[in-house]
Coordinates of C-alpha atoms in Angstrom, one line a residue:
M14 CA 0.0 0.0 0.0
T15 CA 1.2 3.5 -0.8
V16 CA 0.4 6.7 1.0
D17 CA -1.7 7.8 -2.0
E18 CA -4.3 5.1 -1.1
M19 CA -5.4 7.0 2.1
K20 CA -8.4 8.7 0.3
I21 CA -11.7 10.3 1.0
H22 CA -14.3 10.2 -1.8
G23 CA -11.6 8.9 -4.1
R24 CA -9.1 11.8 -3.5
H25 CA -6.0 11.6 -1.5
Y26 CA -5.7 14.0 1.4
R27 CA -3.2 14.8 4.0
T28 CA -4.6 16.4 7.1
I29 CA -2.7 19.7 6.5
W30 CA -1.3 21.3 3.3
V31 CA -0.2 24.7 2.0
A32 CA -3.0 26.4 0.2
A33 CA -3.1 27.7 -3.4
D34 CA -1.8 31.1 -2.3
G35 CA 1.5 29.4 -1.2
W36 CA 1.5 30.6 2.4
S37 CA -1.7 29.9 4.3
V38 CA -2.6 26.3 5.1
E39 CA -5.7 24.2 4.8
V40 CA -6.8 21.5 7.2
I41 CA -9.6 19.0 7.5
D42 CA -12.1 20.5 10.0
Q43 CA -12.4 17.5 12.4
T44 CA -15.2 19.1 14.4
K45 CA -17.4 18.6 11.4
L46 CA -16.7 14.9 11.1
P47 CA -18.3 12.3 10.8
F48 CA -21.4 14.1 9.4
A49 CA -19.6 16.4 6.9
F50 CA -16.2 16.5 5.3
E51 CA -15.1 20.1 5.2
T52 CA -11.7 21.9 5.0
K53 CA -10.8 25.1 6.8
L54 CA -8.3 27.8 5.7
L55 CA -5.8 29.0 8.4
A56 CA -4.3 32.4 7.5
S57 CA -2.5 33.5 10.6
A58 CA -0.7 32.2 13.7
D59 CA -3.8 33.2 15.8
E60 CA -6.0 31.0 13.6
A61 CA -3.6 28.1 13.8
A62 CA -3.6 28.5 17.6
E63 CA -7.4 28.6 17.7
A64 CA -7.6 25.5 15.4
I65 CA -5.4 23.6 17.9
K66 CA -7.3 24.8 21.0
A67 CA -10.8 24.1 19.5
M68 CA -9.7 20.7 18.2
I69 CA -10.3 21.6 14.6
V70 CA -7.0 19.8 14.3
R71 CA -6.1 17.2 17.0
G72 CA -3.7 14.3 17.5
A73 CA -0.2 15.0 18.7
P74 CA 1.6 14.8 15.3
L75 CA -0.9 17.0 13.6
I76 CA -0.9 19.5 16.4
G77 CA 2.9 19.8 15.9
A78 CA 2.5 20.3 12.2
T79 CA -0.1 23.0 12.6
G80 CA 2.0 24.8 15.2
A81 CA 4.9 24.7 12.8
Y82 CA 2.9 26.4 10.1
G83 CA 1.5 28.8 12.6
L84 CA 5.0 30.0 13.3
C85 CA 5.6 30.3 9.5
M86 CA 2.6 32.6 9.2
A87 CA 3.7 34.7 12.2
L88 CA 7.0 35.3 10.5
R89 CA 5.3 36.5 7.3
V90 CA 3.9 39.4 9.4
D91 CA 7.0 40.1 11.5
A92 CA 10.3 38.3 11.2
S93 CA 11.9 39.9 14.3
D94 CA 13.3 38.0 17.2
E95 CA 10.6 39.4 19.5
A96 CA 7.8 38.4 17.2
L97 CA 9.3 34.9 16.8
E98 CA 9.3 34.4 20.6
R99 CA 5.8 35.8 21.0
A100 CA 4.4 33.4 18.4
Y101 CA 6.3 30.5 20.0
D102 CA 4.9 31.3 23.4
M103 CA 1.3 31.6 22.1
L104 CA 1.4 28.4 20.1
V105 CA 3.2 26.2 22.7
K106 CA 0.5 26.9 25.3
T107 CA -2.5 25.8 23.2
R108 CA -2.3 22.1 24.2
P109 CA 0.0 21.4 27.2
T110 CA 0.0 17.6 27.3
A111 CA 1.2 16.6 23.8
I112 CA 4.9 17.0 23.5
N113 CA 4.9 16.9 19.7
L114 CA 3.8 20.6 19.7
K115 CA 6.8 21.8 21.7
W116 CA 9.1 19.5 19.8
A117 CA 7.9 20.8 16.4
L118 CA 8.1 24.4 17.5
D119 CA 11.6 23.8 18.9
E120 CA 12.6 22.3 15.6
M121 CA 11.3 25.4 13.8
M122 CA 13.1 27.8 16.2
A123 CA 16.4 26.0 15.6
S124 CA 15.9 26.3 11.8
V125 CA 15.1 30.0 11.7
R126 CA 16.7 31.7 14.7
N127 CA 20.1 32.1 13.2
Q128 CA 18.9 33.1 9.8
P129 CA 18.9 36.7 8.6
K130 CA 15.4 38.2 8.8
D131 CA 15.0 38.3 5.1
R132 CA 15.5 34.5 4.9
R133 CA 13.5 33.4 7.9
V134 CA 10.1 33.0 6.1
A135 CA 11.5 30.7 3.4
A136 CA 13.5 28.7 5.9
A137 CA 10.4 28.3 8.1
Y138 CA 8.2 27.0 5.3
A139 CA 10.9 24.6 4.1
R140 CA 11.3 23.2 7.6
A141 CA 7.6 22.9 8.2
A142 CA 7.1 21.0 5.0
Q143 CA 10.0 18.7 5.9
L144 CA 8.4 18.0 9.3
C145 CA 5.2 16.9 7.6
D146 CA 7.0 14.7 5.1
D147 CA 9.0 13.2 8.0
D148 CA 5.8 12.5 9.9
V149 CA 4.4 10.5 7.0
A150 CA 7.6 8.5 6.6
T151 CA 7.8 7.8 10.4
N152 CA 4.2 6.6 10.6
E153 CA 4.6 4.4 7.6
A154 CA 7.6 2.8 9.4
I155 CA 5.5 2.4 12.5
G156 CA 3.0 0.6 10.4
R157 CA 5.5 -1.8 9.1
Q158 CA 6.8 -2.6 12.6
G159 CA 3.3 -3.1 14.0
L160 CA 2.3 -5.2 11.1
T161 CA 4.6 -8.0 12.2
L162 CA 2.7 -8.3 15.5
I163 CA -0.6 -8.7 13.6
E164 CA 0.9 -11.2 11.2
A165 CA 2.2 -13.2 14.2
I166 CA -1.3 -13.4 15.7
A167 CA -2.9 -14.2 12.3
G168 CA -0.4 -17.0 11.8
K169 CA -1.3 -18.7 15.0
K170 CA -5.1 -17.9 15.0
K171 CA -6.0 -18.7 11.4
S172 CA -9.0 -16.5 11.7
T173 CA -10.0 -12.8 12.1
V174 CA -7.6 -10.8 14.3
N175 CA -9.5 -8.6 16.7
V176 CA -7.8 -5.4 17.7
L177 CA -9.1 -2.9 20.3
T178 CA -8.1 0.8 20.0
H179 CA -9.0 3.9 22.1
C180 CA -9.5 7.4 20.8
N181 CA -8.2 8.2 17.3
A182 CA -4.6 7.5 16.4
G183 CA -5.2 7.2 12.6
W184 CA -4.2 9.4 9.8
L185 CA -6.6 12.1 11.0
A186 CA -4.4 12.5 14.1
C187 CA -1.2 12.8 12.0
V188 CA -0.3 14.2 8.6
D189 CA -1.0 10.8 7.0
W190 CA -1.1 7.0 7.9
G191 CA -1.5 7.4 11.7
T192 CA 0.3 5.6 14.5
A193 CA -1.9 2.9 16.1
L194 CA -4.0 2.5 12.9
A195 CA -1.1 2.3 10.4
P196 CA -0.4 -1.4 11.2
I197 CA -4.1 -2.1 10.9
Y198 CA -4.3 -0.5 7.5
M199 CA -1.3 -2.4 6.3
A200 CA -2.7 -5.7 7.6
H201 CA -6.1 -5.0 5.9
D202 CA -4.4 -4.2 2.6
K203 CA -2.3 -7.3 2.8
G204 CA -5.4 -9.4 3.0
I205 CA -5.2 -10.4 6.7
P206 CA -8.7 -10.7 8.1
I207 CA -8.9 -8.0 10.8
H208 CA -11.6 -6.4 12.9
V209 CA -11.3 -3.4 15.1
W210 CA -13.1 -2.7 18.4
V211 CA -13.5 1.1 18.3
D212 CA -14.0 2.6 21.7
E213 CA -16.4 5.5 21.4
T214 CA -14.0 7.6 23.6
R215 CA -16.1 10.0 25.5
P216 CA -16.4 12.8 26.0
R217 CA -15.6 14.0 22.5
N218 CA -16.2 10.6 20.8
Q219 CA -13.0 10.6 18.7
G220 CA -13.3 6.9 18.4
G221 CA -17.0 6.7 17.3
S222 CA -16.7 9.7 15.0
L223 CA -13.1 9.8 13.7
T224 CA -11.6 6.3 14.0
A225 CA -14.8 4.7 12.7
Y226 CA -15.0 7.3 9.9
E227 CA -11.6 6.6 8.6
L228 CA -11.7 2.9 9.0
G229 CA -15.0 2.8 7.2
A230 CA -13.6 4.9 4.4
H231 CA -10.8 2.5 4.0
G232 CA -13.0 -0.6 4.2
V233 CA -11.7 -2.0 7.4
K234 CA -14.2 -4.0 9.4
H235 CA -15.0 -2.5 12.8
S236 CA -17.5 -2.2 15.6
I237 CA -18.1 0.9 17.8
I238 CA -18.4 0.0 21.5
A239 CA -19.1 1.9 24.7
D240 CA -15.9 2.8 26.5
N241 CA -16.8 0.5 29.4
A242 CA -17.3 -2.6 27.1
G243 CA -13.7 -3.4 26.3
G244 CA -13.1 -5.4 29.5
H245 CA -16.1 -7.5 28.8
Y246 CA -14.8 -8.5 25.3
M247 CA -11.4 -9.2 26.7
Q248 CA -12.9 -11.5 29.4
H249 CA -14.6 -13.5 26.6
G250 CA -11.5 -13.9 24.4
D251 CA -12.7 -11.5 21.8
V252 CA -9.7 -9.1 21.9
D253 CA -6.4 -10.4 20.5
M254 CA -4.4 -7.2 21.2
C255 CA -4.8 -3.5 22.0
I256 CA -3.0 -0.8 20.1
V257 CA -3.3 2.8 21.2
G258 CA -1.4 6.0 20.5
T259 CA 0.2 8.4 22.9
D260 CA 0.5 12.2 23.3
R261 CA 3.6 12.0 25.5
T262 CA 5.9 9.1 26.5
T263 CA 8.4 9.5 29.3
A264 CA 12.0 8.3 29.0
S265 CA 11.0 5.4 31.2
G266 CA 8.1 4.2 29.1
D267 CA 5.0 5.8 30.9
V268 CA 2.5 7.0 28.3
A269 CA -0.1 9.8 28.4
N270 CA -3.0 9.2 26.1
K271 CA -6.7 10.0 25.9
I272 CA -8.6 9.6 29.2
G273 CA -9.6 6.0 29.7
T274 CA -6.5 4.5 28.2
Y275 CA -5.3 3.5 31.7
L276 CA -8.4 1.5 32.4
K277 CA -8.0 -0.4 29.1
A278 CA -4.5 -1.2 30.0
L279 CA -5.6 -2.5 33.4
A280 CA -8.3 -4.7 31.8
A281 CA -5.7 -6.0 29.2
H282 CA -3.2 -6.8 32.0
D283 CA -5.9 -8.7 34.0
N284 CA -6.9 -10.8 31.0
G285 CA -3.5 -11.4 29.4
V286 CA -4.2 -9.3 26.3
P287 CA -1.1 -7.7 24.8
F288 CA -1.2 -3.9 25.2
Y289 CA 0.9 -2.0 22.7
V290 CA 1.5 1.7 22.2
A291 CA 2.4 3.1 18.8
L292 CA 4.5 6.3 18.8
P293 CA 6.8 8.4 16.7
S294 CA 10.1 9.3 18.5
S295 CA 8.9 13.0 18.5
T296 CA 6.4 11.9 21.2
I297 CA 9.1 10.8 23.6
D298 CA 9.9 13.4 26.3
W299 CA 13.4 12.5 27.2
T300 CA 13.5 15.1 30.0
I301 CA 11.1 13.3 32.3
A302 CA 10.9 9.8 33.8
D303 CA 7.7 9.8 36.0
G304 CA 4.6 10.3 34.0
M305 CA 2.3 10.5 37.0
K306 CA 4.2 13.3 38.6
Q307 CA 5.7 15.2 35.7
I308 CA 3.2 15.2 32.8
E309 CA 0.8 18.1 32.8
I310 CA -2.7 16.8 32.2
E311 CA -4.9 19.2 30.3
E312 CA -8.2 20.0 31.9
R313 CA -10.8 20.9 29.3
S314 CA -14.2 22.5 29.5
G315 CA -16.9 20.6 31.4
R316 CA -19.3 21.4 28.6
E317 CA -17.6 18.5 26.6
I318 CA -19.1 16.2 29.3
T319 CA -22.5 17.8 29.7
H320 CA -23.2 18.3 26.0
V321 CA -22.9 16.2 22.8
Q322 CA -23.2 16.8 19.1
G323 CA -25.4 14.5 17.0
R324 CA -27.5 14.4 13.9
T325 CA -31.2 14.2 13.8
A326 CA -33.3 11.9 11.6
A327 CA -33.9 15.0 9.4
G328 CA -30.2 15.4 8.9
E329 CA -29.7 18.5 11.2
V330 CA -26.6 18.5 13.3
L331 CA -27.4 19.7 16.8
T332 CA -25.7 20.1 20.2
V333 CA -27.8 18.8 23.0
E334 CA -27.5 18.7 26.8
L335 CA -27.0 15.2 28.3
T336 CA -26.7 15.7 32.0
A337 CA -28.6 17.1 35.0
P338 CA -28.9 20.9 34.4
G339 CA -26.6 22.8 36.7
S340 CA -24.4 19.9 37.8
P341 CA -20.7 20.6 37.6
A342 CA -18.4 18.5 35.5
R343 CA -14.7 17.7 35.5
N344 CA -12.9 16.9 32.3
P345 CA -9.3 15.7 32.4
A346 CA -8.4 15.1 28.7
F347 CA -5.7 12.5 29.4
D348 CA -4.5 9.9 31.8
V349 CA -1.1 8.2 32.3
T350 CA -0.6 4.5 31.8
P351 CA 2.5 3.3 33.7
A352 CA 5.1 1.4 31.8
R353 CA 4.5 -1.8 33.7
L354 CA 1.2 -2.2 32.0
V355 CA 2.6 -1.7 28.5
T356 CA 3.6 -4.8 26.6
G357 CA 5.7 -2.9 24.1
L358 CA 6.3 0.4 22.3
I359 CA 5.9 0.4 18.6
T360 CA 8.4 3.0 17.3
E361 CA 9.6 3.8 13.8
R362 CA 12.9 2.0 14.6
G363 CA 11.5 -1.1 16.2
I364 CA 9.3 -2.6 18.9
V365 CA 10.9 -2.3 22.3
A366 CA 10.1 -2.8 26.0
A367 CA 8.5 0.2 27.7
T368 CA 11.7 0.9 29.7
R369 CA 14.5 3.4 29.4
D370 CA 16.8 0.6 28.3
G371 CA 14.3 -0.5 25.7
L372 CA 14.0 3.0 24.3
L373 CA 17.8 3.5 24.3
K374 CA 18.2 0.3 22.4
V375 CA 16.7 1.9 19.3
F376 CA 17.5 5.5 20.1
P377 CA 21.1 5.2 21.4
E378 CA 21.9 8.8 20.6
R379 CA 19.7 9.7 23.6
A380 CA 21.9 7.9 26.1
R381 CA 23.5 11.1 27.2

């Protein structure tokens, strides 16, 4: 399978691309999915920041790419050192948990800081484009690594391989391919019978809306399940493996992912189901070791808990209240799964143990 096969309505899309004017960017508006496929033009750093905060774009790698282009657009207005720092500070604060955003912005700063002002814009756009291309190549490599796990199960089972995933870690979360879903796409296209249990992933339903949308568009068999149903299917032998993504991974192998991931890992551990985390190296935060103590967990609006968007029988998309009026709600966006519950980390360089030694085995340059 080639990257060009990731299509919507017969047309290949990345999730972010430079618009026809050569400097603004277009993105897929993920707040409109799954009921409408629309794109949105971002023409300033402020608009890029708002797209990240409002989850028009989401998923750690895509957030990083959007932040990178946001910095590009800021430099078009003012290429001074002061403006560069202001844009960096604004963008890096939009989503605090995912490390890819800071990583991408740091890469951009390193590429343009020492450039003369009249060369900064061109240097920034070139580096942002390279970051996007690198993301595609990295996720394709993750897919090839993870495919070996699915092939091993298929070889033993001789029947459909059932994979459970949480949230959305497909191509909609990245520039293309995806992390956790890349091995699934490759297995499907290789003719391996595969079925995906798709957690709905409350409160924003990224599983039921985004993962199911892209799996369906690619022809992968799947079933949407309530977030609390995964353990039941594991108890009955209906889950062969779990693959999830991550927004930040510590140097010791702890992983922060969408809220509810920790509970899936506990259920998998109790039932002997392999629990894998797929991640690009840009998601590893080498500066921290204790995910519980050191990863900042984003707290989002309680309205995401109390209200939900849906479509009526007449085709109208509405937001309705779900909960007792006036009741307060808390909404942590992520939780941390300790390394001891992770069977392995699927990286672009190989599948390794969720330990510092495991990570350093494939990223030896980080030993210092």
